[in-house]
Short mmCIF file of C-alpha atoms in Angstrom, two decimals:
data_model
loop_
_atom_site.label_atom_id
_atom_site.label_comp_id
_atom_site.label_asym_id
_atom_site.label_seq_id
_atom_site.Cartn_x
_atom_site.Cartn_y
_atom_site.Cartn_z
CA ASP A 1 74.69 77.68 149.25
CA GLY A 2 77.09 79.79 151.47
CA ASP A 3 74.18 81.99 152.33
CA THR A 4 71.65 78.75 153.34
CA LEU A 5 70.77 79.11 157.07
CA VAL A 6 71.33 76.22 159.59
CA ARG A 7 70.91 75.96 163.20
CA ILE A 8 75.23 75.50 164.77
CA ALA A 9 73.47 74.31 167.93
CA SER A 10 76.35 73.88 170.54
CA ILE A 11 79.14 75.89 168.94
CA THR A 12 76.32 78.91 170.02
CA LYS A 13 78.21 78.66 173.16
CA THR A 14 81.45 79.96 171.87
CA ILE A 15 79.57 82.80 170.66
CA THR A 16 77.86 83.53 174.55
CA SER A 17 81.17 83.05 175.81
CA LEU A 18 82.39 85.80 173.63
CA ALA A 19 79.59 87.64 174.83
CA VAL A 20 80.57 87.50 178.34
CA LEU A 21 84.45 88.07 177.68
CA LYS A 22 83.22 91.59 175.80
CA LEU A 23 81.44 92.43 178.72
CA ARG A 24 84.64 91.53 181.43
CA ASP A 25 86.82 93.29 179.05
CA GLN A 26 84.54 96.51 179.59
CA GLY A 27 85.49 95.89 183.24
CA LYS A 28 81.54 95.17 183.48
CA LEU A 29 81.97 91.64 185.06
CA VAL A 30 84.45 89.73 186.49
CA LEU A 31 84.84 86.03 186.07
CA ASP A 32 86.05 84.91 189.85
CA VAL A 33 83.31 86.01 191.34
CA PRO A 34 79.91 83.87 192.57
CA ALA A 35 77.33 84.00 189.53
CA ALA A 36 74.66 85.16 192.00
CA THR A 37 76.74 88.61 191.41
CA TYR A 38 74.92 89.07 188.21
CA PHE A 39 71.90 86.80 188.62
CA PRO A 40 70.42 87.00 191.74
CA ALA A 41 68.00 84.15 191.61
CA LEU A 42 70.95 81.75 191.76
CA SER A 43 71.89 83.10 195.55
CA SER A 44 68.80 81.18 197.13
CA VAL A 45 70.09 77.84 195.32
CA PRO A 46 71.02 75.42 197.57
CA GLY A 47 75.05 73.73 196.47
CA PHE A 48 76.23 70.23 196.48
CA ALA A 49 77.51 70.21 200.17
CA ASP A 50 77.71 72.66 202.97
CA ASP A 51 81.16 73.13 202.17
CA SER A 52 80.55 73.48 198.21
CA PRO A 53 82.23 77.04 197.22
CA PRO A 54 79.66 79.16 195.16
CA ILE A 55 79.30 79.07 191.49
CA THR A 56 81.44 81.66 189.62
CA VAL A 57 81.42 82.69 186.27
CA ARG A 58 84.07 81.20 185.71
CA HIS A 59 82.45 77.61 186.20
CA LEU A 60 79.92 78.35 183.92
CA LEU A 61 82.13 78.82 181.39
CA THR A 62 84.47 76.01 181.76
CA MET A 63 81.57 73.31 182.79
CA THR A 64 82.72 72.75 185.92
CA SER A 65 79.60 74.33 187.92
CA GLY A 66 78.53 70.92 189.28
CA LEU A 67 75.41 70.86 187.52
CA PRO A 68 75.01 67.63 186.12
CA TYR A 69 75.72 66.03 182.69
CA ASP A 70 72.80 67.31 180.50
CA ASN A 71 73.47 66.72 176.80
CA ASP A 72 70.54 64.54 175.84
CA TRP A 73 68.58 66.82 177.93
CA GLY A 74 69.37 70.19 176.44
CA PRO A 75 68.09 69.59 173.03
CA VAL A 76 64.72 69.35 174.58
CA THR A 77 64.81 72.46 176.54
CA PHE A 78 64.51 74.99 173.58
CA GLY A 79 61.29 76.79 174.10
CA LEU A 80 61.47 76.74 177.86
CA SER A 81 60.86 80.55 179.01
CA ASP A 82 62.47 82.59 181.81
CA ALA A 83 60.06 82.19 184.44
CA GLU A 84 60.50 78.28 183.76
CA LEU A 85 64.25 78.83 184.30
CA ARG A 86 63.49 80.76 187.31
CA HIS A 87 61.15 77.99 188.65
CA LEU A 88 63.81 75.17 188.05
CA LEU A 89 66.30 77.46 190.07
CA ALA A 90 63.64 78.05 192.82
CA GLY A 91 63.39 74.13 193.57
CA GLY A 92 66.72 73.34 194.02
CA PRO A 93 68.43 71.96 190.88
CA SER A 94 70.52 68.55 191.51
CA PHE A 95 74.04 68.75 191.24
CA ALA A 96 76.72 66.01 190.75
CA SER A 97 79.72 67.53 192.33
CA GLY A 98 81.09 70.92 194.21
CA PRO A 99 81.69 73.59 191.70
CA GLY A 100 84.98 73.49 190.38
CA GLU A 101 85.49 69.94 190.76
CA LYS A 102 85.08 68.44 187.67
CA TYR A 103 84.45 68.97 183.93
CA ARG A 104 80.50 67.97 183.05
CA TYR A 105 79.21 69.34 180.02
CA SER A 106 75.85 71.94 181.07
CA ASN A 107 73.66 73.39 178.83
CA LEU A 108 72.05 74.75 181.86
CA GLY A 109 75.02 76.23 182.55
CA PHE A 110 74.93 78.53 179.54
CA ALA A 111 71.33 79.31 180.09
CA LEU A 112 72.56 80.79 183.25
CA LEU A 113 75.28 82.70 181.07
CA GLY A 114 72.84 83.82 179.17
CA GLU A 115 70.73 85.67 181.58
CA ILE A 116 73.87 87.08 183.08
CA VAL A 117 74.56 88.66 179.93
CA GLU A 118 71.34 90.33 179.99
CA GLY A 119 71.40 91.39 183.32
CA VAL A 120 74.71 93.26 183.11
CA ALA A 121 74.61 94.43 179.35
CA GLY A 122 70.64 95.48 180.39
CA MET A 123 69.20 94.37 177.27
CA PRO A 124 68.33 91.21 175.67
CA PHE A 125 70.89 88.40 174.79
CA ALA A 126 69.86 87.96 171.01
CA GLU A 127 70.23 92.07 171.32
CA PHE A 128 73.23 92.69 173.00
CA VAL A 129 75.21 89.37 170.65
CA ALA A 130 73.65 91.29 167.09
CA ARG A 131 75.19 94.42 168.08
CA GLU A 132 78.51 93.35 169.58
CA ILE A 133 79.43 90.19 167.90
CA PHE A 134 77.68 89.28 165.09
CA LYS A 135 77.90 93.08 163.52
CA PRO A 136 81.42 93.66 164.13
CA LEU A 137 82.31 90.66 162.28
CA GLY A 138 80.00 91.06 159.12
CA MET A 139 77.84 88.32 160.42
CA ASN A 140 74.81 89.91 158.65
CA SER A 141 72.55 86.55 158.04
CA SER A 142 72.79 85.27 161.92
CA GLY A 143 70.71 85.65 164.71
CA PHE A 144 68.50 83.86 167.68
CA VAL A 145 64.83 84.51 167.22
CA THR A 146 63.28 81.90 165.54
CA GLY A 147 60.14 84.24 164.37
CA ALA A 148 62.71 86.41 162.28
CA ILE A 149 64.71 83.45 160.51
CA PRO A 150 63.65 83.35 156.31
CA ARG A 151 62.06 79.61 156.14
CA GLU A 152 63.04 80.06 152.57
CA GLN A 153 66.43 80.54 153.55
CA LEU A 154 66.91 78.02 156.46
CA ALA A 155 68.24 74.66 155.17
CA THR A 156 65.70 71.56 156.30
CA GLY A 157 67.08 69.44 158.94
CA TYR A 158 66.14 65.41 159.07
CA TYR A 159 65.92 62.40 160.63
CA LYS A 160 66.07 58.98 159.15
CA ASP A 161 63.30 56.94 159.54
CA GLY A 162 64.34 53.69 157.70
CA ASP A 163 64.99 54.37 153.99
CA ARG A 164 62.79 57.74 154.18
CA PHE A 165 64.17 61.27 155.90
CA VAL A 166 61.86 62.93 157.47
CA ALA A 167 61.84 66.44 158.69
CA GLU A 168 62.23 67.57 161.91
CA PRO A 169 60.41 70.46 163.47
CA VAL A 170 62.08 73.67 164.10
CA GLU A 171 62.07 74.31 167.52
CA PRO A 172 61.79 77.77 169.67
CA ASP A 173 64.61 79.61 171.12
CA GLY A 174 63.95 80.76 174.80
CA VAL A 175 65.75 80.87 177.58
CA PHE A 176 68.10 78.53 176.42
CA ALA A 177 69.14 79.75 173.24
CA PRO A 178 73.01 81.24 174.60
CA ALA A 179 73.13 77.09 174.91
CA GLY A 180 72.63 76.33 171.43
CA GLY A 181 69.99 78.39 169.56
CA ALA A 182 72.14 80.29 167.30
CA TYR A 183 71.14 80.34 163.36
CA THR A 184 73.83 81.04 160.65
CA SER A 185 75.26 80.82 157.03
CA LEU A 186 78.07 78.61 156.42
CA ASN A 187 79.55 82.49 154.97
CA ASP A 188 79.00 83.93 158.32
CA LEU A 189 80.16 80.65 160.14
CA THR A 190 83.31 81.11 157.88
CA ARG A 191 84.00 84.74 158.63
CA TYR A 192 83.20 83.46 162.48
CA ALA A 193 86.16 80.97 162.28
CA ALA A 194 88.93 83.26 160.74
CA TYR A 195 88.09 85.68 163.37
CA HIS A 196 89.50 83.04 165.82
CA LEU A 197 92.00 81.90 164.06
CA ALA A 198 93.52 85.43 163.80
CA ALA A 199 94.19 85.24 166.96
CA TYR A 200 97.54 83.57 166.22
CA SER A 201 98.39 86.48 163.74
CA PRO A 202 102.27 87.53 164.42
CA PRO A 203 102.52 89.85 167.21
CA GLY A 204 101.88 93.61 165.91
CA SER A 205 99.05 92.69 163.01
CA ALA A 206 95.87 94.91 163.49
CA GLU A 207 93.35 93.93 166.06
CA THR A 208 90.19 93.61 164.79
CA GLY A 209 86.74 92.37 166.12
CA PRO A 210 84.84 92.60 169.57
CA VAL A 211 87.96 91.54 171.70
CA ARG A 212 91.78 91.87 171.62
CA ARG A 213 93.60 88.43 170.30
CA SER A 214 94.94 87.69 173.92
CA THR A 215 91.43 87.54 174.93
CA LEU A 216 90.68 84.96 172.33
CA ARG A 217 93.58 83.16 172.75
CA GLU A 218 92.42 83.14 176.94
CA MET A 219 88.98 81.53 175.81
CA HIS A 220 90.71 78.88 173.48
CA ALA A 221 93.08 77.66 176.31
CA GLY A 222 91.82 74.56 178.36
CA GLN A 223 91.11 75.04 181.72
CA ALA A 224 88.95 71.86 183.14
CA TRP A 225 90.05 68.26 181.72
CA GLY A 226 87.58 65.90 180.10
CA ARG A 227 87.05 63.10 178.20
CA TRP A 228 84.14 62.86 175.74
CA GLY A 229 82.09 60.49 177.52
CA THR A 230 82.22 59.09 180.91
CA ASP A 231 84.24 56.03 180.22
CA ALA A 232 85.71 56.89 176.56
CA PRO A 233 89.43 55.51 176.51
CA VAL A 234 91.83 58.69 175.74
CA VAL A 235 94.34 56.16 173.69
CA ARG A 236 92.49 53.32 171.60
CA ARG A 237 93.22 50.91 168.95
CA ARG A 238 90.76 51.12 165.76
CA PRO A 239 89.58 47.97 164.42
CA ASP A 240 91.88 48.81 161.32
CA GLY A 241 94.40 48.62 163.55
CA THR A 242 95.71 52.42 163.70
CA MET A 243 95.92 54.48 167.34
CA ALA A 244 93.68 57.15 168.29
CA LEU A 245 93.80 59.71 170.54
CA SER A 246 91.26 61.74 172.17
CA ALA A 247 92.48 64.09 175.01
CA PHE A 248 90.92 67.73 175.42
CA SER A 249 90.27 70.27 177.68
CA TYR A 250 87.69 72.27 177.83
CA GLY A 251 88.30 76.19 178.29
CA LEU A 252 85.93 79.07 178.10
CA GLY A 253 83.62 77.90 175.88
CA TRP A 254 85.77 76.21 173.55
CA ILE A 255 87.59 72.56 173.51
CA GLN A 256 91.34 72.78 173.33
CA HIS A 257 91.67 68.97 171.50
CA THR A 258 94.71 66.58 170.91
CA SER A 259 94.50 63.27 168.63
CA CYS A 260 96.69 61.86 166.69
CA VAL A 261 95.88 63.86 163.44
CA ALA A 262 96.89 67.03 165.00
CA GLU A 263 98.07 68.66 168.48
CA GLY A 264 96.11 71.68 170.34
CA VAL A 265 92.83 72.25 167.65
CA ILE A 266 90.24 74.21 169.21
CA GLU A 267 87.02 73.71 168.13
CA HIS A 268 83.57 73.00 169.12
CA SER A 269 80.80 71.18 167.54
CA GLY A 270 76.95 71.03 167.83
CA PHE A 271 73.82 68.84 167.52
CA GLU A 272 70.16 69.58 167.77
CA PRO A 273 67.87 67.22 165.98
CA GLY A 274 68.33 67.73 162.12
CA TYR A 275 71.20 69.63 162.59
CA LEU A 276 75.04 68.72 163.23
CA SER A 277 78.05 71.09 162.95
CA MET A 278 81.49 71.30 163.59
CA LEU A 279 83.88 74.50 163.96
CA ARG A 280 87.75 73.37 164.15
CA VAL A 281 90.66 76.23 164.20
CA LEU A 282 94.51 74.62 163.89
CA PRO A 283 96.54 77.46 165.25
CA ALA A 284 99.87 75.34 163.81
CA GLN A 285 98.42 74.84 160.51
CA GLY A 286 96.86 78.14 159.87
CA LEU A 287 93.68 76.50 158.92
CA ALA A 288 90.21 76.52 160.00
CA LEU A 289 87.48 74.14 158.99
CA VAL A 290 83.95 74.16 158.98
CA ILE A 291 81.12 71.48 158.68
CA ALA A 292 77.25 71.69 158.77
CA SER A 293 74.78 68.27 158.15
CA THR A 294 71.41 68.42 157.80
CA SER A 295 70.97 64.27 158.30
CA GLY A 296 72.50 64.42 161.65
CA ASN A 297 74.57 61.23 160.95
CA LEU A 298 77.96 62.62 160.62
CA SER A 299 81.38 61.30 162.14
CA ASN A 300 82.94 64.87 162.95
CA GLU A 301 86.34 63.09 163.69
CA GLN A 302 86.28 60.78 160.80
CA THR A 303 85.36 64.10 158.47
CA PHE A 304 88.28 65.67 159.76
CA GLU A 305 90.40 63.40 159.61
CA ARG A 306 89.52 62.80 156.08
CA VAL A 307 90.12 66.17 155.20
CA ALA A 308 93.05 66.60 157.19
CA ASN A 309 94.72 63.67 154.88
CA LEU A 310 93.50 65.17 152.08
CA LEU A 311 95.13 68.72 153.16
CA ARG A 312 98.27 66.78 154.06
CA GLU A 313 98.32 64.98 150.84
CA HIS A 314 98.88 68.16 148.77
CA GLU A 315 101.20 69.61 151.16
CA VAL A 316 99.02 72.51 152.72
CA PHE A 317 98.22 71.17 156.22
CA GLU A 318 101.77 71.52 157.60
CA ARG A 319 103.03 75.28 158.15
CA ALA A 320 106.40 76.26 157.01
CA PRO A 321 108.66 76.74 160.80
CA ALA A 322 108.66 80.26 161.37
CA ALA A 323 112.05 81.97 161.20
CA PRO A 324 114.47 81.45 164.25
CA SER A 325 115.10 84.08 166.99
CA PRO A 326 118.34 85.38 167.13
CA GLY A 327 119.07 83.69 170.27
CA LEU A 328 118.21 80.18 168.56
CA SER A 329 120.50 81.06 165.80
CA ALA A 330 123.45 82.09 167.89
CA ALA A 331 123.01 78.79 170.03
CA ARG A 332 123.12 76.78 166.60
CA ASP A 333 126.25 78.87 165.45
CA THR A 334 127.97 78.05 169.05
CA VAL A 335 127.33 74.93 168.87
CA VAL A 336 128.60 73.92 165.07
CA LYS A 337 131.96 75.78 165.99
CA LEU A 338 132.19 73.74 169.00
CA LEU A 339 132.16 70.68 166.72
CA GLY A 340 135.35 72.20 164.91
CA GLY A 341 137.38 72.23 167.93
CA TYR A 342 136.22 71.80 171.37
CA ASP A 343 136.41 75.90 173.12
CA ALA A 344 136.27 75.66 176.99
CA ASP A 345 136.34 79.80 176.85
CA LEU A 346 133.27 79.70 174.26
CA VAL A 347 131.41 77.17 176.32
CA ALA A 348 131.95 79.63 179.07
CA LYS A 349 131.17 82.22 177.71
CA ARG A 350 127.75 80.90 175.78
CA PHE A 351 126.67 78.45 178.05
CA ASP A 352 124.47 78.88 181.22
CA PRO A 353 127.16 78.05 183.95
CA LEU A 354 124.07 77.30 186.66
CA THR A 355 122.78 75.05 184.64
CA GLN A 356 126.29 73.11 183.75
CA ARG A 357 126.49 72.32 187.80
CA TYR A 358 124.11 69.37 187.18
CA SER A 359 125.64 66.37 187.28
CA TYR A 360 124.27 64.90 184.07
CA VAL A 361 125.60 67.43 181.96
CA ARG A 362 128.81 66.92 183.57
CA ASN A 363 130.27 64.65 180.75
CA PHE A 364 129.32 67.39 177.89
CA ARG A 365 133.03 67.69 176.75
CA THR A 366 133.49 64.18 176.67
CA ASP A 367 130.58 63.94 174.85
CA MET A 368 131.25 66.40 172.64
CA GLU A 369 135.15 65.33 172.28
CA ALA A 370 134.00 61.74 171.25
CA ALA A 371 131.33 63.11 168.63
CA ILE A 372 134.42 65.35 167.10
CA ARG A 373 136.48 62.67 167.05
CA GLU A 374 134.00 59.86 165.88
CA HIS A 375 131.89 61.96 163.39
CA GLY A 376 134.74 64.22 161.70
CA LYS A 377 134.07 67.23 160.12
CA CYS A 378 130.66 68.76 160.37
CA GLN A 379 128.56 71.57 158.90
CA ALA A 380 124.83 72.68 159.45
CA GLU A 381 121.98 71.63 157.68
CA GLY A 382 119.55 74.87 156.74
CA ASN A 383 118.10 76.51 159.94
CA ILE A 384 117.43 75.60 163.35
CA ILE A 385 113.76 74.60 163.26
CA PRO A 386 112.17 76.73 166.50
CA MET A 387 109.61 75.13 168.83
CA SER A 388 109.29 78.29 170.08
CA ALA A 389 111.39 81.49 170.44
CA THR A 390 113.74 79.53 172.90
CA HIS A 391 113.66 75.95 171.90
CA GLY A 392 114.67 74.60 168.81
CA ARG A 393 116.41 71.71 166.79
CA PHE A 394 118.74 71.46 164.29
CA ARG A 395 120.93 68.74 162.63
CA VAL A 396 124.70 68.44 161.14
CA ALA A 397 125.93 66.47 158.11
CA CYS A 398 129.34 65.00 159.42
CA GLU A 399 132.13 63.19 156.92
CA ARG A 400 130.68 60.03 159.45
CA GLY A 401 126.97 59.91 159.86
CA ALA A 402 124.86 62.70 161.28
CA ILE A 403 124.39 64.72 164.48
CA GLU A 404 121.02 65.83 165.39
CA PHE A 405 120.54 68.45 168.86
CA VAL A 406 117.78 69.91 170.80
CA VAL A 407 118.91 73.21 172.42
CA PHE A 408 116.92 75.09 175.45
CA LEU A 409 117.91 78.75 175.97
CA THR A 410 117.61 80.48 179.71
CA PRO A 411 115.30 83.54 180.17
CA HIS A 412 118.14 85.91 180.38
CA PRO A 413 117.74 89.01 178.22
CA THR A 414 120.51 87.70 175.80
CA PRO A 415 120.00 84.00 176.42
CA LEU A 416 122.39 81.25 177.09
CA ILE A 417 122.23 77.99 176.12
CA GLN A 418 120.96 76.13 179.03
CA MET A 419 120.57 72.46 177.97
CA LEU A 420 121.81 70.70 174.68
CA GLU A 421 120.44 67.36 173.88
CA LEU A 422 122.45 65.54 171.07
CA SER A 423 121.77 62.35 169.17
CA ARG A 424 124.31 60.61 167.73
CA GLU A 425 124.02 58.89 164.15
CA MET A 426 126.58 56.40 162.64
CA PRO A 427 126.78 54.77 159.66
CA VAL A 428 125.46 51.43 159.52
CA SER A 429 128.16 48.27 158.59
CA GLU A 430 128.25 45.87 155.59
CA LYS A 431 127.51 43.18 158.45
CA ASP A 432 124.23 45.05 159.50
CA VAL A 433 123.08 45.57 156.01
CA ALA A 434 123.49 41.55 155.57
CA MET A 435 121.76 40.86 159.17
CA ALA A 436 119.07 43.63 158.12
CA GLY A 437 118.49 41.48 155.22
CA ASN A 438 118.16 38.25 156.57
CA ILE A 439 115.40 39.38 158.89
CA SER A 440 113.41 41.33 156.46
CA ALA A 441 113.47 38.23 154.24
CA SER A 442 111.70 36.47 157.18
CA PHE A 443 108.74 38.43 156.50
CA ALA A 444 107.71 36.52 153.35
CA ALA A 445 104.95 34.28 154.08
CA ASN A 446 105.60 31.07 155.54
CA ALA A 447 109.05 32.05 156.02
CA LYS A 448 110.85 30.92 158.73
CA PHE A 449 112.42 32.77 161.37
CA PRO A 450 116.58 32.53 160.80
CA ALA A 451 117.50 31.30 164.20
CA LYS A 452 120.75 30.46 163.01
CA PHE A 453 121.78 34.44 163.21
CA LEU A 454 120.69 34.76 166.94
CA ALA A 455 123.77 35.55 169.49
CA PRO A 456 124.58 32.62 171.96
CA ASN A 457 121.74 32.18 175.09
CA VAL A 458 119.00 34.18 173.08
CA ASP A 459 115.51 32.70 173.39
CA PRO A 460 114.01 32.43 169.56
CA LYS A 461 110.55 32.36 170.78
CA PRO A 462 109.64 35.70 172.08
CA LEU A 463 111.51 37.00 168.62
CA GLU A 464 109.32 34.44 166.51
CA LYS A 465 106.04 35.76 168.20
CA ARG A 466 107.11 39.45 167.52
CA LEU A 467 107.98 38.99 163.99
CA ALA A 468 103.97 37.08 163.31
CA GLN A 469 102.87 39.93 165.03
CA LEU A 470 104.70 42.48 162.57
CA ARG A 471 103.88 40.15 159.59
CA ALA A 472 100.50 40.42 160.67
CA THR A 473 100.25 44.13 160.36
CA TYR A 474 102.80 44.81 157.71
CA GLY A 475 102.60 42.36 155.20
CA GLU A 476 105.54 41.35 153.14
CA CYS A 477 108.78 43.23 153.51
CA SER A 478 112.01 44.14 151.81
CA LEU A 479 114.86 46.30 152.59
CA GLU A 480 114.52 49.82 151.39
CA LYS A 481 117.27 51.02 153.15
CA PRO A 482 119.90 51.83 155.95
CA LEU A 483 119.15 54.63 157.81
CA TRP A 484 121.68 54.69 161.13
CA LYS A 485 123.15 53.75 163.99
CA ASN A 486 122.10 55.22 167.36
CA GLY A 487 124.06 56.34 170.49
CA LYS A 488 124.12 52.65 171.59
CA GLY A 489 125.44 51.16 168.56
CA GLU A 490 121.76 49.68 167.27
CA PRO A 491 121.40 50.09 163.64
CA LEU A 492 118.22 51.72 161.91
CA PHE A 493 116.69 50.34 158.64
CA ARG A 494 113.55 51.17 156.55
CA LEU A 495 111.77 48.44 155.43
CA ARG A 496 109.14 49.04 152.26
CA CYS A 497 106.25 46.77 152.94
CA SER A 498 103.02 45.72 151.46
CA ASP A 499 100.95 47.40 154.32
CA GLY A 500 103.05 50.35 154.97
CA ALA A 501 106.71 51.48 155.42
CA MET A 502 108.48 50.16 158.77
CA ASN A 503 111.38 50.95 160.46
CA LEU A 504 113.59 47.80 161.73
CA ARG A 505 115.90 48.58 164.96
CA LEU A 506 118.25 45.98 165.46
CA ARG A 507 120.13 44.65 169.05
CA LEU A 508 123.25 42.99 168.20
CA ASP A 509 125.98 41.39 170.16
CA PRO A 510 129.15 43.66 169.73
CA LYS A 511 131.57 40.56 170.00
CA THR A 512 129.96 38.11 167.63
CA SER A 513 127.32 40.75 165.63
CA LEU A 514 124.45 38.19 166.04
CA LEU A 515 120.96 39.06 166.59
CA VAL A 516 120.22 39.74 170.33
CA ASP A 517 116.97 41.35 169.43
CA PHE A 518 115.15 43.37 167.09
CA PHE A 519 111.93 45.98 166.93
CA GLY A 520 109.46 47.25 164.23
CA VAL A 521 107.58 50.46 164.58
CA LYS A 522 106.50 52.98 161.90
CA PRO A 523 108.67 55.52 160.81
CA ARG A 524 107.84 58.74 163.05
CA ASP A 525 107.82 62.01 162.07
CA TYR A 526 109.69 64.50 164.52
CA GLY A 527 107.18 66.08 166.56
CA ALA A 528 104.26 63.49 165.62
CA VAL A 529 101.20 63.23 168.28
CA CYS A 530 101.14 59.28 168.31
CA ALA A 531 103.88 56.90 167.25
CA GLU A 532 104.02 53.44 167.58
#
């Protein structure tokens, strides 16, 4: 149940990092000085090369110490003593690169951070964490010392031998406990997750917990680019045809991860024989997710995607946008006024004169007057949607079509408009709709490409090949609704297909209205991380 204890393995590293940052905030430790300042046994360790800098505390926290990747070696190091660690250092550990050069996951580095915490705090690592982290957060079931864990409360971890589940041995902690030795319950772990999620509370909220919210956000922010494996692609296509993106940066004991599911996820997972766990904080959604398994064979990414999709289906994944800042609201009001009639004095008052010097904004007046002439009267649809306090987007509905604006404000005390991007959407014509119907009909099984609708001198072969590819991806399609024409005069339509929705964009000859080219893509939500 929620009070059963599990070993959270490498999620422990986030706790160790919190202990280090707690000491930093107390003025007892500096991140950017040699780690040997606090753990003298490192002073005799030869570096990677003669010109390599010394390992700092920050290097250890961000996995950029130059120590080799040891994710497979780490789980078998539990039980090693402090004396055995010092013996390893005295022999001169191997290095994969110089400090600060590259991210490489290092359990040894976090064992060294545990030694640093003990030396600076003047007490055993587990005692400092219990007093300064677990107790303030109400994590009363959490700890490190294996012998003190009530065995009747500990979930048994297993490995699978054929069809049998075989219990894994419970390993002792030892000097590598700061890398992966914490035991906790799901109730305690969710308290810990909620504490990190609260780092993104509105300004002015009460500070709670071991460190300030700003320190938590500092820990979460990525500092060292990494890949899940030595040769893992950043973008790949799954066997089911969907896209997968996996880009991350390691911060101070945390991973900041972006995928096609969500952007800027703060996370760490953990694996020890018999135990697999995951903690993910989604600041943009105001959610945190904790998963624990005692059979090991669990896909963190697939489990997370299933949960995220379930939450999205029930409209609790996406957070309502924050209220726009006064500067953004004023910018929207200014643009709406300009659409009622171009006013040079209003532009001079509300637009930054310095950015108006750029050549690519010199046609602003011409573009706005063309929009007024071609769209007719316009009015804003709802509030401006903020991307930040100085960046937002809004839409206006017009007599003919619509216009979407993206606005950026200057850093002045009373912000001015530094950049205004507009995307014009014009109604599609009856001829456009007829052409889209001809193309969508060709998605039927064994249907021929409608070559008779091609403009003169257009080679049908590339278009026939593209149609075959889209048919294989989306199946049979029918025209659902027209959307709009973009600024290039290209009409866009929504198609309903047997294997999902598709947006169909046509490129037509302006003289004959015959087909020059067409493109089919999945409908894209504004701000989506991945789009095809």
